[in-house]
PDB file of C-alpha atoms in Angstrom:
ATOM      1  CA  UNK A   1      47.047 -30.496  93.086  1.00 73.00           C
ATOM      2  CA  UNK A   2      49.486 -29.245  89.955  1.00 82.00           C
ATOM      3  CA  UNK A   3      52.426 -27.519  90.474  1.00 86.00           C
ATOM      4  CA  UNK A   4      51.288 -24.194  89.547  1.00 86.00           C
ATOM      5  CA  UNK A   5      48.384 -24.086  92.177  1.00 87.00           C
ATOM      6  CA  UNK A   6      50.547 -26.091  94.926  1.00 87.00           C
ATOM      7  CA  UNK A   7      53.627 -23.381  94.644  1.00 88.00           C
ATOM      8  CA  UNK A   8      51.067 -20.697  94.508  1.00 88.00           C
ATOM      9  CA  UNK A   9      49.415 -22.148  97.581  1.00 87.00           C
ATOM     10  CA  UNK A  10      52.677 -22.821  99.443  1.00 88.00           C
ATOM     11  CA  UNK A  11      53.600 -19.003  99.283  1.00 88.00           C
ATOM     12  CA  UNK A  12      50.466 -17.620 100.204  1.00 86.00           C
ATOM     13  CA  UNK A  13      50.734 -19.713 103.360  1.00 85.00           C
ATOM     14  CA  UNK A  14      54.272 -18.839 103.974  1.00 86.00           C
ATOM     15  CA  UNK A  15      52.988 -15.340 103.830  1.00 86.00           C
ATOM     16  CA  UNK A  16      49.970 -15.972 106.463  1.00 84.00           C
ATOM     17  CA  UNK A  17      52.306 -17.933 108.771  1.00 85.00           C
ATOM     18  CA  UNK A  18      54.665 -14.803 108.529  1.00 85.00           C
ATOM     19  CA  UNK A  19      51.873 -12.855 109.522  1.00 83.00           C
ATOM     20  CA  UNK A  20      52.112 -10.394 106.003  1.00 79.00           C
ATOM     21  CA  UNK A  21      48.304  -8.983 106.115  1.00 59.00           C
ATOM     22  CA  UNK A  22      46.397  -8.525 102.911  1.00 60.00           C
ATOM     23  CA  UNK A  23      47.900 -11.958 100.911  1.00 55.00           C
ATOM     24  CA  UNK A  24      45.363 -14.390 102.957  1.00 49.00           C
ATOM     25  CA  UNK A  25      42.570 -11.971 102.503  1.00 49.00           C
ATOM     26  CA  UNK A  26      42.927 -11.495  99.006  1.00 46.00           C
ATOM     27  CA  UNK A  27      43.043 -15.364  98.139  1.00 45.00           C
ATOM     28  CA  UNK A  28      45.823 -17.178  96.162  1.00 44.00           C
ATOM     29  CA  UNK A  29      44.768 -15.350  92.630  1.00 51.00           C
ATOM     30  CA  UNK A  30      47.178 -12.329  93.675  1.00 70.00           C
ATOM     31  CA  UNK A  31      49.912 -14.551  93.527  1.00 83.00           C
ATOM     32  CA  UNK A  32      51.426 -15.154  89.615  1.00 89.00           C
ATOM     33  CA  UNK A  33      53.460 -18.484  89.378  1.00 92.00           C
ATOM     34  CA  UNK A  34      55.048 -19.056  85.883  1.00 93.00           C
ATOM     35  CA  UNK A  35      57.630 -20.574  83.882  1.00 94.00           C
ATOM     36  CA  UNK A  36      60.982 -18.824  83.821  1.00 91.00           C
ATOM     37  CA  UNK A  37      61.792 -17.310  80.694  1.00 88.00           C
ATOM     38  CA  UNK A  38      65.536 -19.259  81.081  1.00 88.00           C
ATOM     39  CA  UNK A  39      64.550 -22.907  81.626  1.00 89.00           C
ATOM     40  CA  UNK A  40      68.163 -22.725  83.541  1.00 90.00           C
ATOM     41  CA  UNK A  41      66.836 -20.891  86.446  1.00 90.00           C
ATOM     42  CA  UNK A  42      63.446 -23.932  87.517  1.00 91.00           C
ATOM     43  CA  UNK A  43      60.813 -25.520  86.259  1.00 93.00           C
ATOM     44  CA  UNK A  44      58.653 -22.925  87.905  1.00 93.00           C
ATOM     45  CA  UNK A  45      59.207 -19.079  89.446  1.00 93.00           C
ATOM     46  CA  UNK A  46      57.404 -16.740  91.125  1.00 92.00           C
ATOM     47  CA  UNK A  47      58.187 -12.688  91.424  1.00 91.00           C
ATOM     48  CA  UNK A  48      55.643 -12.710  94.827  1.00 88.00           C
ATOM     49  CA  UNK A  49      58.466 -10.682  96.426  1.00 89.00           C
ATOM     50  CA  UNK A  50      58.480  -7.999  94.111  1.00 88.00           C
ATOM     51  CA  UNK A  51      54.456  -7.335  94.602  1.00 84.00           C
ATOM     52  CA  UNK A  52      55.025  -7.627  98.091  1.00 86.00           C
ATOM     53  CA  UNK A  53      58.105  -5.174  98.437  1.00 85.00           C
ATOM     54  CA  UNK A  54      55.546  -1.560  98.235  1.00 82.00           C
ATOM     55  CA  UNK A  55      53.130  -2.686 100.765  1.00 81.00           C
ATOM     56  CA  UNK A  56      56.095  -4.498 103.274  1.00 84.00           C
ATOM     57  CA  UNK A  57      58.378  -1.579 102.259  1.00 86.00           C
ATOM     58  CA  UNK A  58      61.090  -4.117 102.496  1.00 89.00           C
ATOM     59  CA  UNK A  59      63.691  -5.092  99.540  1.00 91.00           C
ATOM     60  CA  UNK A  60      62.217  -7.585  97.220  1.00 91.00           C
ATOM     61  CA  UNK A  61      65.318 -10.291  97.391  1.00 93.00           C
ATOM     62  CA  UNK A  62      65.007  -9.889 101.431  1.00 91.00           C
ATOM     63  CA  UNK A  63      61.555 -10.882 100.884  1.00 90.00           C
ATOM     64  CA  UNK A  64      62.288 -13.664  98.335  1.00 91.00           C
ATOM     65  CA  UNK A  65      64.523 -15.388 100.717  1.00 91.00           C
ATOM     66  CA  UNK A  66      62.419 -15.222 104.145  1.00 89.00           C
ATOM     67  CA  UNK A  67      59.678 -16.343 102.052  1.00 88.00           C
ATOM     68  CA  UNK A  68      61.738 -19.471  99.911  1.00 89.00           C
ATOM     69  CA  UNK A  69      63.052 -20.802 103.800  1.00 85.00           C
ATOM     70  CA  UNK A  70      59.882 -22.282 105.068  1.00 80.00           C
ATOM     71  CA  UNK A  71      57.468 -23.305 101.632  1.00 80.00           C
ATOM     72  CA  UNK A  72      55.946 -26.500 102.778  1.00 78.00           C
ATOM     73  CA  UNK A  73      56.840 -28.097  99.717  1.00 80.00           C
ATOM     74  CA  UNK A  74      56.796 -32.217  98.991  1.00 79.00           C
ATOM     75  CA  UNK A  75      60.422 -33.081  98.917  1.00 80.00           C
ATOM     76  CA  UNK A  76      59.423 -35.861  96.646  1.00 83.00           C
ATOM     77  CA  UNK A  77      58.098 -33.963  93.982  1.00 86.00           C
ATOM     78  CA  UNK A  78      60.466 -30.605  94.362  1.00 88.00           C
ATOM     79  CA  UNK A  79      64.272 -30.729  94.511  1.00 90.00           C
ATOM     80  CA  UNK A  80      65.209 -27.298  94.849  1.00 88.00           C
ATOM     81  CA  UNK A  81      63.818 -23.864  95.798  1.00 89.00           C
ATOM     82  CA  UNK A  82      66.143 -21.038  94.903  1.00 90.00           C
ATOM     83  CA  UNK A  83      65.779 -17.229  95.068  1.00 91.00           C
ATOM     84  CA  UNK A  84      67.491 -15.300  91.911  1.00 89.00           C
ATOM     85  CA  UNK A  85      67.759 -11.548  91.977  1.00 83.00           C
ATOM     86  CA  UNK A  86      65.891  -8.793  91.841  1.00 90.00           C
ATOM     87  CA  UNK A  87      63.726 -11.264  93.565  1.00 90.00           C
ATOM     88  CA  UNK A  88      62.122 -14.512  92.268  1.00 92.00           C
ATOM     89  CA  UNK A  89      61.615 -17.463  93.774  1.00 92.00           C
ATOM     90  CA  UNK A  90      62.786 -20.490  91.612  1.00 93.00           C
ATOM     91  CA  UNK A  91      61.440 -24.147  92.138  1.00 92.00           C
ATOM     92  CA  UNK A  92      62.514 -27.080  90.311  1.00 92.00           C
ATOM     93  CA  UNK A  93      60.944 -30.077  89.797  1.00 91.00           C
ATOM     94  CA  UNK A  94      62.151 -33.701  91.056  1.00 92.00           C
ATOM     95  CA  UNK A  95      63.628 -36.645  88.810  1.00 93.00           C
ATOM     96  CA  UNK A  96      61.456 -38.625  90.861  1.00 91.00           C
ATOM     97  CA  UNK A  97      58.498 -36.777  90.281  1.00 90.00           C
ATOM     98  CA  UNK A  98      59.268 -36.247  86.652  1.00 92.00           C
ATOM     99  CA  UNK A  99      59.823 -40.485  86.008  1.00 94.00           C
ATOM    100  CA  UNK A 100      56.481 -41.024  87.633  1.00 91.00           C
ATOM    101  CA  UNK A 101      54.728 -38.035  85.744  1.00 91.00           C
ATOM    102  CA  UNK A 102      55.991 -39.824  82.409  1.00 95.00           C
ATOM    103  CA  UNK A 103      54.998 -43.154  83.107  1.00 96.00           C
ATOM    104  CA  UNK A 104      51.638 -41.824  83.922  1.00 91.00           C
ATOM    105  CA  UNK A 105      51.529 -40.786  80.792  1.00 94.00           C
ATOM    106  CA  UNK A 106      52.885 -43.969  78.959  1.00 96.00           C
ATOM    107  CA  UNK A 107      50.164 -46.086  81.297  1.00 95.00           C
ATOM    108  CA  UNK A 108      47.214 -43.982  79.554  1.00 93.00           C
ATOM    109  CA  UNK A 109      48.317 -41.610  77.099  1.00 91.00           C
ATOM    110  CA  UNK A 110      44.637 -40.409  76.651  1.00 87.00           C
ATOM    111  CA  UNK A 111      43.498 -39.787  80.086  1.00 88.00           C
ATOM    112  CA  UNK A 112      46.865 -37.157  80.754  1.00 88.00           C
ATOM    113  CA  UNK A 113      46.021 -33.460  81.541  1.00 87.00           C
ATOM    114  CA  UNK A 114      42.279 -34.283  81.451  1.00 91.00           C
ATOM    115  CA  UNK A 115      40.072 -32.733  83.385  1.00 91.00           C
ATOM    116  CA  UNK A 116      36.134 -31.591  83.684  1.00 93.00           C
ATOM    117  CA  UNK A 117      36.572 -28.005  84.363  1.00 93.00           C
ATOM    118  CA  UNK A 118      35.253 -27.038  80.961  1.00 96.00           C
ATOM    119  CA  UNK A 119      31.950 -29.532  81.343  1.00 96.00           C
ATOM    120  CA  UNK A 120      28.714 -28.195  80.496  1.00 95.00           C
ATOM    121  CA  UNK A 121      30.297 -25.660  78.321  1.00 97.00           C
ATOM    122  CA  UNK A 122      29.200 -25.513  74.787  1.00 98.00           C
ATOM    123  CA  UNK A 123      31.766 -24.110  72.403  1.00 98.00           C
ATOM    124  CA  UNK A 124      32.051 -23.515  68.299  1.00 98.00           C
ATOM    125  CA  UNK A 125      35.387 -23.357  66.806  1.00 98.00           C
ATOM    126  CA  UNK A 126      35.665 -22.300  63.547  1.00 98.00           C
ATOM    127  CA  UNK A 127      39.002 -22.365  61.448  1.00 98.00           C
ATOM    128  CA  UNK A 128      40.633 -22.707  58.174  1.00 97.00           C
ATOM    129  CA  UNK A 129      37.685 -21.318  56.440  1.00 96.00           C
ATOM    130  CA  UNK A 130      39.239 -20.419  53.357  1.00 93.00           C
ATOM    131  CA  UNK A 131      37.344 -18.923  50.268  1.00 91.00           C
ATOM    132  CA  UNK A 132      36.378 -21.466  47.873  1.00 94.00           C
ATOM    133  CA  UNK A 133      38.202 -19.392  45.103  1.00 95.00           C
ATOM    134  CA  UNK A 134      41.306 -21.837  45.305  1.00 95.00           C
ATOM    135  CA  UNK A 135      43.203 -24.701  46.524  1.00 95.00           C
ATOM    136  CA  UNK A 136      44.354 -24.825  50.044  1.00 96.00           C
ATOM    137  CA  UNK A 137      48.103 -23.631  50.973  1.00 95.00           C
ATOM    138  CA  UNK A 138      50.774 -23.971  53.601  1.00 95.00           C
ATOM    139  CA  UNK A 139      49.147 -21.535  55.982  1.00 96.00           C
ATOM    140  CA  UNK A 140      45.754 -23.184  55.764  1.00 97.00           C
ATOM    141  CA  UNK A 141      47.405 -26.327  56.697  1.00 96.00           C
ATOM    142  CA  UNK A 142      48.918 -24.506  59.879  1.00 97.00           C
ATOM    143  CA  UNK A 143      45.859 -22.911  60.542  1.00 98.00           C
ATOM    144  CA  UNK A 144      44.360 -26.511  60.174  1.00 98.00           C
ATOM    145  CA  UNK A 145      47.027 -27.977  62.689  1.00 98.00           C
ATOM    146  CA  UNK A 146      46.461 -24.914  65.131  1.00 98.00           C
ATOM    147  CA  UNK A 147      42.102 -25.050  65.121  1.00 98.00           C
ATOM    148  CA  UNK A 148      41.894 -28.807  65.449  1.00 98.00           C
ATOM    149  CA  UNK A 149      44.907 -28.772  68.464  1.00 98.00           C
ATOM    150  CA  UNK A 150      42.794 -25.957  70.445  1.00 98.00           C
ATOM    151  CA  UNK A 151      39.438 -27.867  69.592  1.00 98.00           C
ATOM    152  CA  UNK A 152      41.020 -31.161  70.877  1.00 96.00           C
ATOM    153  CA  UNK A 153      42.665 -28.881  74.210  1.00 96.00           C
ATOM    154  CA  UNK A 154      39.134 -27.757  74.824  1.00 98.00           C
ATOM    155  CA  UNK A 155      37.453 -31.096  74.562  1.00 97.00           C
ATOM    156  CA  UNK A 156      40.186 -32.646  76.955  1.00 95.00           C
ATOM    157  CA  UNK A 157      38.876 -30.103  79.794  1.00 96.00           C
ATOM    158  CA  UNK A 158      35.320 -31.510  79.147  1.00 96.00           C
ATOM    159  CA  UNK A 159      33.810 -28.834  76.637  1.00 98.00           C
ATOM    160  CA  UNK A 160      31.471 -29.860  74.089  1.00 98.00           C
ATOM    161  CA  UNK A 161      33.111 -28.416  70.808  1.00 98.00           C
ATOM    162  CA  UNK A 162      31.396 -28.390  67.419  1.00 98.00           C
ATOM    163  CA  UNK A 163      34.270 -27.745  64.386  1.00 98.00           C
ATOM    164  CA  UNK A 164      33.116 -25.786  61.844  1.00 98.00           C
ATOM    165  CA  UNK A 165      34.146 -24.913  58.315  1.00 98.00           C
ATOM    166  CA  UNK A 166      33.141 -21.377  57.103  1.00 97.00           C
ATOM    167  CA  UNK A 167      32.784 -21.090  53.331  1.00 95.00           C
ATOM    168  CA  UNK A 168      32.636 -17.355  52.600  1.00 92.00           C
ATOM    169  CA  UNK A 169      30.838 -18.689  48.873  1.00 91.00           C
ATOM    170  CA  UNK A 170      28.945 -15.333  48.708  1.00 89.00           C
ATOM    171  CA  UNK A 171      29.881 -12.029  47.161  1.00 86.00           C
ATOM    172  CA  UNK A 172      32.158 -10.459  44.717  1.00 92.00           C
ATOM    173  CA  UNK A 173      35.135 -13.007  44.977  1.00 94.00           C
ATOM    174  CA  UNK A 174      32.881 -15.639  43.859  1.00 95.00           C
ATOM    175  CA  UNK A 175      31.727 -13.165  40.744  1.00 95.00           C
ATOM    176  CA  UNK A 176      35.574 -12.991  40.273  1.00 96.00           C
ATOM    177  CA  UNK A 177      36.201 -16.692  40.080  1.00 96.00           C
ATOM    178  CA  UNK A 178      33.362 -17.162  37.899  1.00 96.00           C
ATOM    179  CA  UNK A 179      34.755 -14.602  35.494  1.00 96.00           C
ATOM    180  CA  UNK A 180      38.332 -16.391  35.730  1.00 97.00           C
ATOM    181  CA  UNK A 181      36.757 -19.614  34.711  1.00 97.00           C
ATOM    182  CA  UNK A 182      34.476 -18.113  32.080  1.00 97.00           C
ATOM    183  CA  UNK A 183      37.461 -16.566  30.309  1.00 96.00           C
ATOM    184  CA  UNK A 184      39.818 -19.985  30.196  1.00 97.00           C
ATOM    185  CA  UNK A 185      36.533 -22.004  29.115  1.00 96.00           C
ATOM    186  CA  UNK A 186      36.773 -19.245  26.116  1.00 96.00           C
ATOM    187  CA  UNK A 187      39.595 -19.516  25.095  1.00 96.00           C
ATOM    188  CA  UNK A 188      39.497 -23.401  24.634  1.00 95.00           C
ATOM    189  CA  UNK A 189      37.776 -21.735  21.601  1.00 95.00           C
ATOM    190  CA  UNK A 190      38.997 -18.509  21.053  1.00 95.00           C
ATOM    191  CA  UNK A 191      42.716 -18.024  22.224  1.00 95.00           C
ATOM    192  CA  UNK A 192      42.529 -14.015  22.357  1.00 94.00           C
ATOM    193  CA  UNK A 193      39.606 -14.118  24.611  1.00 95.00           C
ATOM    194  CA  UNK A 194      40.525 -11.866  26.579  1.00 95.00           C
ATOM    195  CA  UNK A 195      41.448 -12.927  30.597  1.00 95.00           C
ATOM    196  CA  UNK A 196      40.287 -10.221  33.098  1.00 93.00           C
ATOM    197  CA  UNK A 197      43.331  -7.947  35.105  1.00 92.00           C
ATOM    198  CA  UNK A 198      41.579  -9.123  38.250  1.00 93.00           C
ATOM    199  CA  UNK A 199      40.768 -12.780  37.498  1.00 95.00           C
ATOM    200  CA  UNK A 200      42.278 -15.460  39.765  1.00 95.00           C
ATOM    201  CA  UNK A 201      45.440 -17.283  38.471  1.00 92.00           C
ATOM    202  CA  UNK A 202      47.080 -20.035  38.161  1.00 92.00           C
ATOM    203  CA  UNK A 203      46.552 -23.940  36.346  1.00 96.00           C
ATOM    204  CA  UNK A 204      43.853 -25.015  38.712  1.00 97.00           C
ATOM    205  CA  UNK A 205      41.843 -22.472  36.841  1.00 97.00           C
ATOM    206  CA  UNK A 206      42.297 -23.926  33.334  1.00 97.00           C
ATOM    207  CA  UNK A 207      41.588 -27.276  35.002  1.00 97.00           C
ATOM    208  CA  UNK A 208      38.205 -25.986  36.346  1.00 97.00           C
ATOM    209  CA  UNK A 209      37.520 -25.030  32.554  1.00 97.00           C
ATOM    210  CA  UNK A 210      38.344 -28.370  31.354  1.00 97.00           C
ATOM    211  CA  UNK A 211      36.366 -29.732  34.255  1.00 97.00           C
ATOM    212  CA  UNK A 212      33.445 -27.234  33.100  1.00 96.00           C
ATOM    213  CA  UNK A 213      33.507 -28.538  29.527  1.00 96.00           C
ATOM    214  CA  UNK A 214      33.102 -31.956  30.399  1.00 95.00           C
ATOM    215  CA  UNK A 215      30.049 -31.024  32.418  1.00 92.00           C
ATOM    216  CA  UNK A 216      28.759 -28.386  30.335  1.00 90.00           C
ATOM    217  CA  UNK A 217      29.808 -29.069  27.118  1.00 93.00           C
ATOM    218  CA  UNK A 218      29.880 -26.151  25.033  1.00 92.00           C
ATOM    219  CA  UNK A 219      26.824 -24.814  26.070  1.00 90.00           C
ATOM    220  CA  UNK A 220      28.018 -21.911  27.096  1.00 90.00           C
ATOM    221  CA  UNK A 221      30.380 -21.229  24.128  1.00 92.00           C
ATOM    222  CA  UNK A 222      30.747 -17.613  22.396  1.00 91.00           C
ATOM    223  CA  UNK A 223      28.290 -16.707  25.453  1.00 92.00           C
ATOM    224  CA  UNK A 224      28.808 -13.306  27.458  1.00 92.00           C
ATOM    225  CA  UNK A 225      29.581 -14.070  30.908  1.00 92.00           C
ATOM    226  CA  UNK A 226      26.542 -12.659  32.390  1.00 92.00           C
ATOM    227  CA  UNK A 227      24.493 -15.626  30.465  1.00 94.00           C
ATOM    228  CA  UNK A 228      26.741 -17.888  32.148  1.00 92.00           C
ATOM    229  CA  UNK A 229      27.938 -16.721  35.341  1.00 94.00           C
ATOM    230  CA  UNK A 230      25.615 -18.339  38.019  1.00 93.00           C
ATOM    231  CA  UNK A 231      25.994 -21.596  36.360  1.00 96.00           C
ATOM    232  CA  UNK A 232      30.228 -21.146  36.228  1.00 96.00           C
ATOM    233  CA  UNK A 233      30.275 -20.061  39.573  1.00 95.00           C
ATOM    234  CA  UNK A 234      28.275 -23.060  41.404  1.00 95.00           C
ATOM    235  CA  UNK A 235      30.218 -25.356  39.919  1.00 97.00           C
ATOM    236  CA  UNK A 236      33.631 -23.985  40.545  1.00 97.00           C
ATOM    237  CA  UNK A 237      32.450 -23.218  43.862  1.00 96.00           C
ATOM    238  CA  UNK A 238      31.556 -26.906  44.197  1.00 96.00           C
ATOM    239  CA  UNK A 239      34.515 -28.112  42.682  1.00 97.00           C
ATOM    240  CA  UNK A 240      37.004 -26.522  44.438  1.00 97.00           C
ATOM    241  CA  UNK A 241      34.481 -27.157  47.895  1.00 97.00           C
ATOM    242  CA  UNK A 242      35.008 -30.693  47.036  1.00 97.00           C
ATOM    243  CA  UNK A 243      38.435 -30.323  46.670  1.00 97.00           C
ATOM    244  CA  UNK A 244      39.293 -28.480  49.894  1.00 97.00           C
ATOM    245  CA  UNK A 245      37.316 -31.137  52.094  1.00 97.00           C
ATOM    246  CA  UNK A 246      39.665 -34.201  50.713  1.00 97.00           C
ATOM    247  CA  UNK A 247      42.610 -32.122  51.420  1.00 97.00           C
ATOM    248  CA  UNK A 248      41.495 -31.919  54.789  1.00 98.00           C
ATOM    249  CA  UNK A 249      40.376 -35.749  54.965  1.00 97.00           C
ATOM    250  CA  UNK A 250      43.745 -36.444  53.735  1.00 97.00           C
ATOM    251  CA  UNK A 251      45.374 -33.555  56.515  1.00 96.00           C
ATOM    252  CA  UNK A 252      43.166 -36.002  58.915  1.00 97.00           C
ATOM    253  CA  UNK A 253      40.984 -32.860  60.387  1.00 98.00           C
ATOM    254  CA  UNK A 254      37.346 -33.089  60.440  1.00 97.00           C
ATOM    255  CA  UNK A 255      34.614 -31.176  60.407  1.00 98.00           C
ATOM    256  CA  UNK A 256      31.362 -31.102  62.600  1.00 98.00           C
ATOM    257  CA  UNK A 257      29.420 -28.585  60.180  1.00 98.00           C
ATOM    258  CA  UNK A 258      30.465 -27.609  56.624  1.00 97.00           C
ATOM    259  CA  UNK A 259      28.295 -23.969  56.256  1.00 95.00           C
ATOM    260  CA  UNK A 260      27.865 -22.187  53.536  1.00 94.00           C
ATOM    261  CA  UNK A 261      27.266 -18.526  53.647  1.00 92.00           C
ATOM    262  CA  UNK A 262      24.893 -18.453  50.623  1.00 90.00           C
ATOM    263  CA  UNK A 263      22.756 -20.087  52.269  1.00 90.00           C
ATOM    264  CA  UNK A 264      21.601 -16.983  54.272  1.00 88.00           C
ATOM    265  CA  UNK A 265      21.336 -15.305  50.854  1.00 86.00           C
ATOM    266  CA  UNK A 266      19.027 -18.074  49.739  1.00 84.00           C
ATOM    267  CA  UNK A 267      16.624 -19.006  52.462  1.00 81.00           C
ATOM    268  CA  UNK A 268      15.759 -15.244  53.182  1.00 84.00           C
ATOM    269  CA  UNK A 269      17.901 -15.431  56.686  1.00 84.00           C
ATOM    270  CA  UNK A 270      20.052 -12.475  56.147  1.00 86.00           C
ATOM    271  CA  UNK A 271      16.970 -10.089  54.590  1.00 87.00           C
ATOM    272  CA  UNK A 272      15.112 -11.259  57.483  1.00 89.00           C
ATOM    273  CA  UNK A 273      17.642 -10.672  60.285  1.00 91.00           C
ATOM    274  CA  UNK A 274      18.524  -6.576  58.966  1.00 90.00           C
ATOM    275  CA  UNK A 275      14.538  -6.472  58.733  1.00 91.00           C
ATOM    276  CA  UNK A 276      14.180  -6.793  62.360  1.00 93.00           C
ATOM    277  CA  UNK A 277      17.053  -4.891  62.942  1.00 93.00           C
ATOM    278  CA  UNK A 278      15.736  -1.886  61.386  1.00 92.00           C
ATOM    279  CA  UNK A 279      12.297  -2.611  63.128  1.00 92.00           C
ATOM    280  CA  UNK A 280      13.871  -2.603  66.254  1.00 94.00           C
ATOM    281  CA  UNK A 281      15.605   0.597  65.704  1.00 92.00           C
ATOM    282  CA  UNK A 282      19.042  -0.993  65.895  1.00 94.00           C
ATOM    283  CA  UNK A 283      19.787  -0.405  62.322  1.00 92.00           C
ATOM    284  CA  UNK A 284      19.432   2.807  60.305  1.00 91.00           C
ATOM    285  CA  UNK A 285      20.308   4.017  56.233  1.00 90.00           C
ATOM    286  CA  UNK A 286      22.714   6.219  55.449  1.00 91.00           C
ATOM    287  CA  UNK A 287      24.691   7.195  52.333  1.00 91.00           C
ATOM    288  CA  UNK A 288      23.770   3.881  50.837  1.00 88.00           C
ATOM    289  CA  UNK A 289      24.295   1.487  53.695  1.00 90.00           C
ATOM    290  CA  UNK A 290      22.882  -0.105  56.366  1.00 90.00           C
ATOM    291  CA  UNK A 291      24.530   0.652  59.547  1.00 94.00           C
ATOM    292  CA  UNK A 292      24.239  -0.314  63.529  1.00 92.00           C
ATOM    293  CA  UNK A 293      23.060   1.919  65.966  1.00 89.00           C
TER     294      UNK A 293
END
C-alpha cells in the first residue's frame, strides 16, 4: 500500500477504534491526505481534524492530537507523526524507507510507479498541434515536453494511448500563408510587389519562395494569386509539415497519427457529418450559419 492510502487508512481506523460515527461508514474517500505546502512540516499531512471538529463539536488541534497518539503506522517506513496547529496531522517519512524506495528504483528504473489501474482504457492525446503556417517555437517545445510526459504517465498506469498530431491545414490561415508566399515568390521578379498587411513574416517565408521556385519554376510568374493559390499553399503547407515533424524527431517525441484536417474537407466527411446533423434536427440555419440545437 502507498503512503497516501496507508495514512489515509490509518486515520480512518483511529477514528473507528475511537468510536467517532460517520468516518467508517462513509469509507476512507472522506479523508484528504496531501503534501504540505512547507516541505518543513512532513512528507505527508492531513487536516482530518478540522472536518471532524463540526460534527465532534470539539477543537480541531484536540482532535489532531487524540487522533496522531494511536495511528498504527510501520515504524520502519514512518519516523515521525506530528500535529501542527490549527490542526494537521504531519507524517514524515523514514531514511530507511526512503534508501530502500531509491534503490528500488535504481534495481529497475522502468518498472517504478507502474501500475494497471488504467488497463483496458483507451485514450487519445493530442498536443503540440501547431498550424502549419510556421516553424515551431519555444512554447511548442514545452507543450511537446508536457503532451509526451502525460502520454508516457498514462501508459505507465496501463492505458493504451495513441499520440496524435493535429494539423489545423484548413481555412483562412492557410489562404494567408499562401498569399505570404505568393508575394515573396513576386518579388524575386518584381521588388515593389506589393506584400499583404496581414501576410505572415519573417525569412522562413522568403525561403519557402526560393523553395517554390525551384519546384515551380516560374510558372507562376506575373500570375494573380488566385491562379496560383492552391498550388502555393500545398506546398508550403507540405514544406513547413515536413519541417515541423523533423523538429520533433530531433525533440525525440513521436507521433502515433499525423491528421490532417483537410482531409474532412476532401473526402466529403465534414459535409456529411452537418448533413445528418440537420436531418436529425440537431442542427438548424440562422443568419448565415449553421448552429447546434
Amino acid at each position: 500500500m502507498r503512503p497516501r492510502e496507508e495514512i489515509r487508512k490509518a486515520v480512518v481506523d483511529r477514528c473507528v477504534e475511537l468510536g467517532w460515527m460517520g468516518v467508517q461508514e462513509a469509507g476512507h474517500g472522506t479523508i484528504v491526505v496531501e503534501r504540505p505546502s512547507d516541505p518543513a512540516h512532513g512528507d505527508w499531512a492531513t487536516p482530518a481534524a478540522l472536518a471532524l471538529a463540526r460534527s465532534l463539536r470539539r477543537p480541531p488541534l484536540e482532535i489532531a492530537g487524540e487522533l496522531a497518539q494511536g495511528l498504527d503506522l510501520d515504524s520502519d517506513r514512518y519516523s515521525q507523526v506530528s500535529v501542527a496547529g490549527p490542526g494537521f496531522i504531519n507524517v514524515r517519512l523514514s531514511d530507511t524507507y526512503l534508501r530502500a524506495t531509491i534503490a528500488r528504483i535504481l534495481a529497475d528504473p522502468a518498472a517504478y510507479a507502474r501500475t494497471s489501474r488504467l488497463a483496458g482504457r483507451r485514450l487519445n492525446v493530442e498536443f503540440v498541434s501547431s498550424n502549419p503556417t510556421g516553424p515551431l517555437h519555444v512554447g511548442h517545445a514545452r507543450n511537446a515536453a508536457l503532451g509526451d510526459a502525460i502520454a508516457a504517465l498514462l501508459e505507465s498506469q496501463g492505458a493504451d494511448v495513441k499520440r496524435e498530431y493535429y494539423f489545423n491545414d484548413a481555412g483562412r490561415q492557410m489562404d494567408v500563408l499562401g498569399a505570404s508566399v505568393h508575394a515573396r515568390y513576386r518579388q524575386q521578379w518584381e521588388p515593389e510587389f506589393p506584400f499583404p498587411e496581414e501576410a505572415y513574416q519573417g525569412e522562413y517565408i522568403r525561403d519557402l519562395a526560393a523553395g517554390f521556385t525551384e519546384e515551380a519554376g516560374e510558372r507562376c510568374r506575373g500570375r494573380p494569386l488566385e491562379e496560383c493559390l492552391t498550388e502555393i499553399r500545398r506546398f508550403a503547407s507540405e514544406r513547413i509539415s515536413a519541417g515541423i515533424r523533423a523538429d520533433l524527431q530531433r525533440f525525440r517525441v513521436g507521433f502515433d497519427v499525423w491528421f490532417n484536417e483537410s482531409t474532412l474537407y476532401e473526402d466529403g466527411r465534414l459535409e456529411g457529418a452537418i448533413a445528418d446533423l440537420r436531418a436529425a434536427g440537431a442542427a438548424y440555419e440562422s443568419a448565415g450559419a449553421t448552429w447546434f440545437r
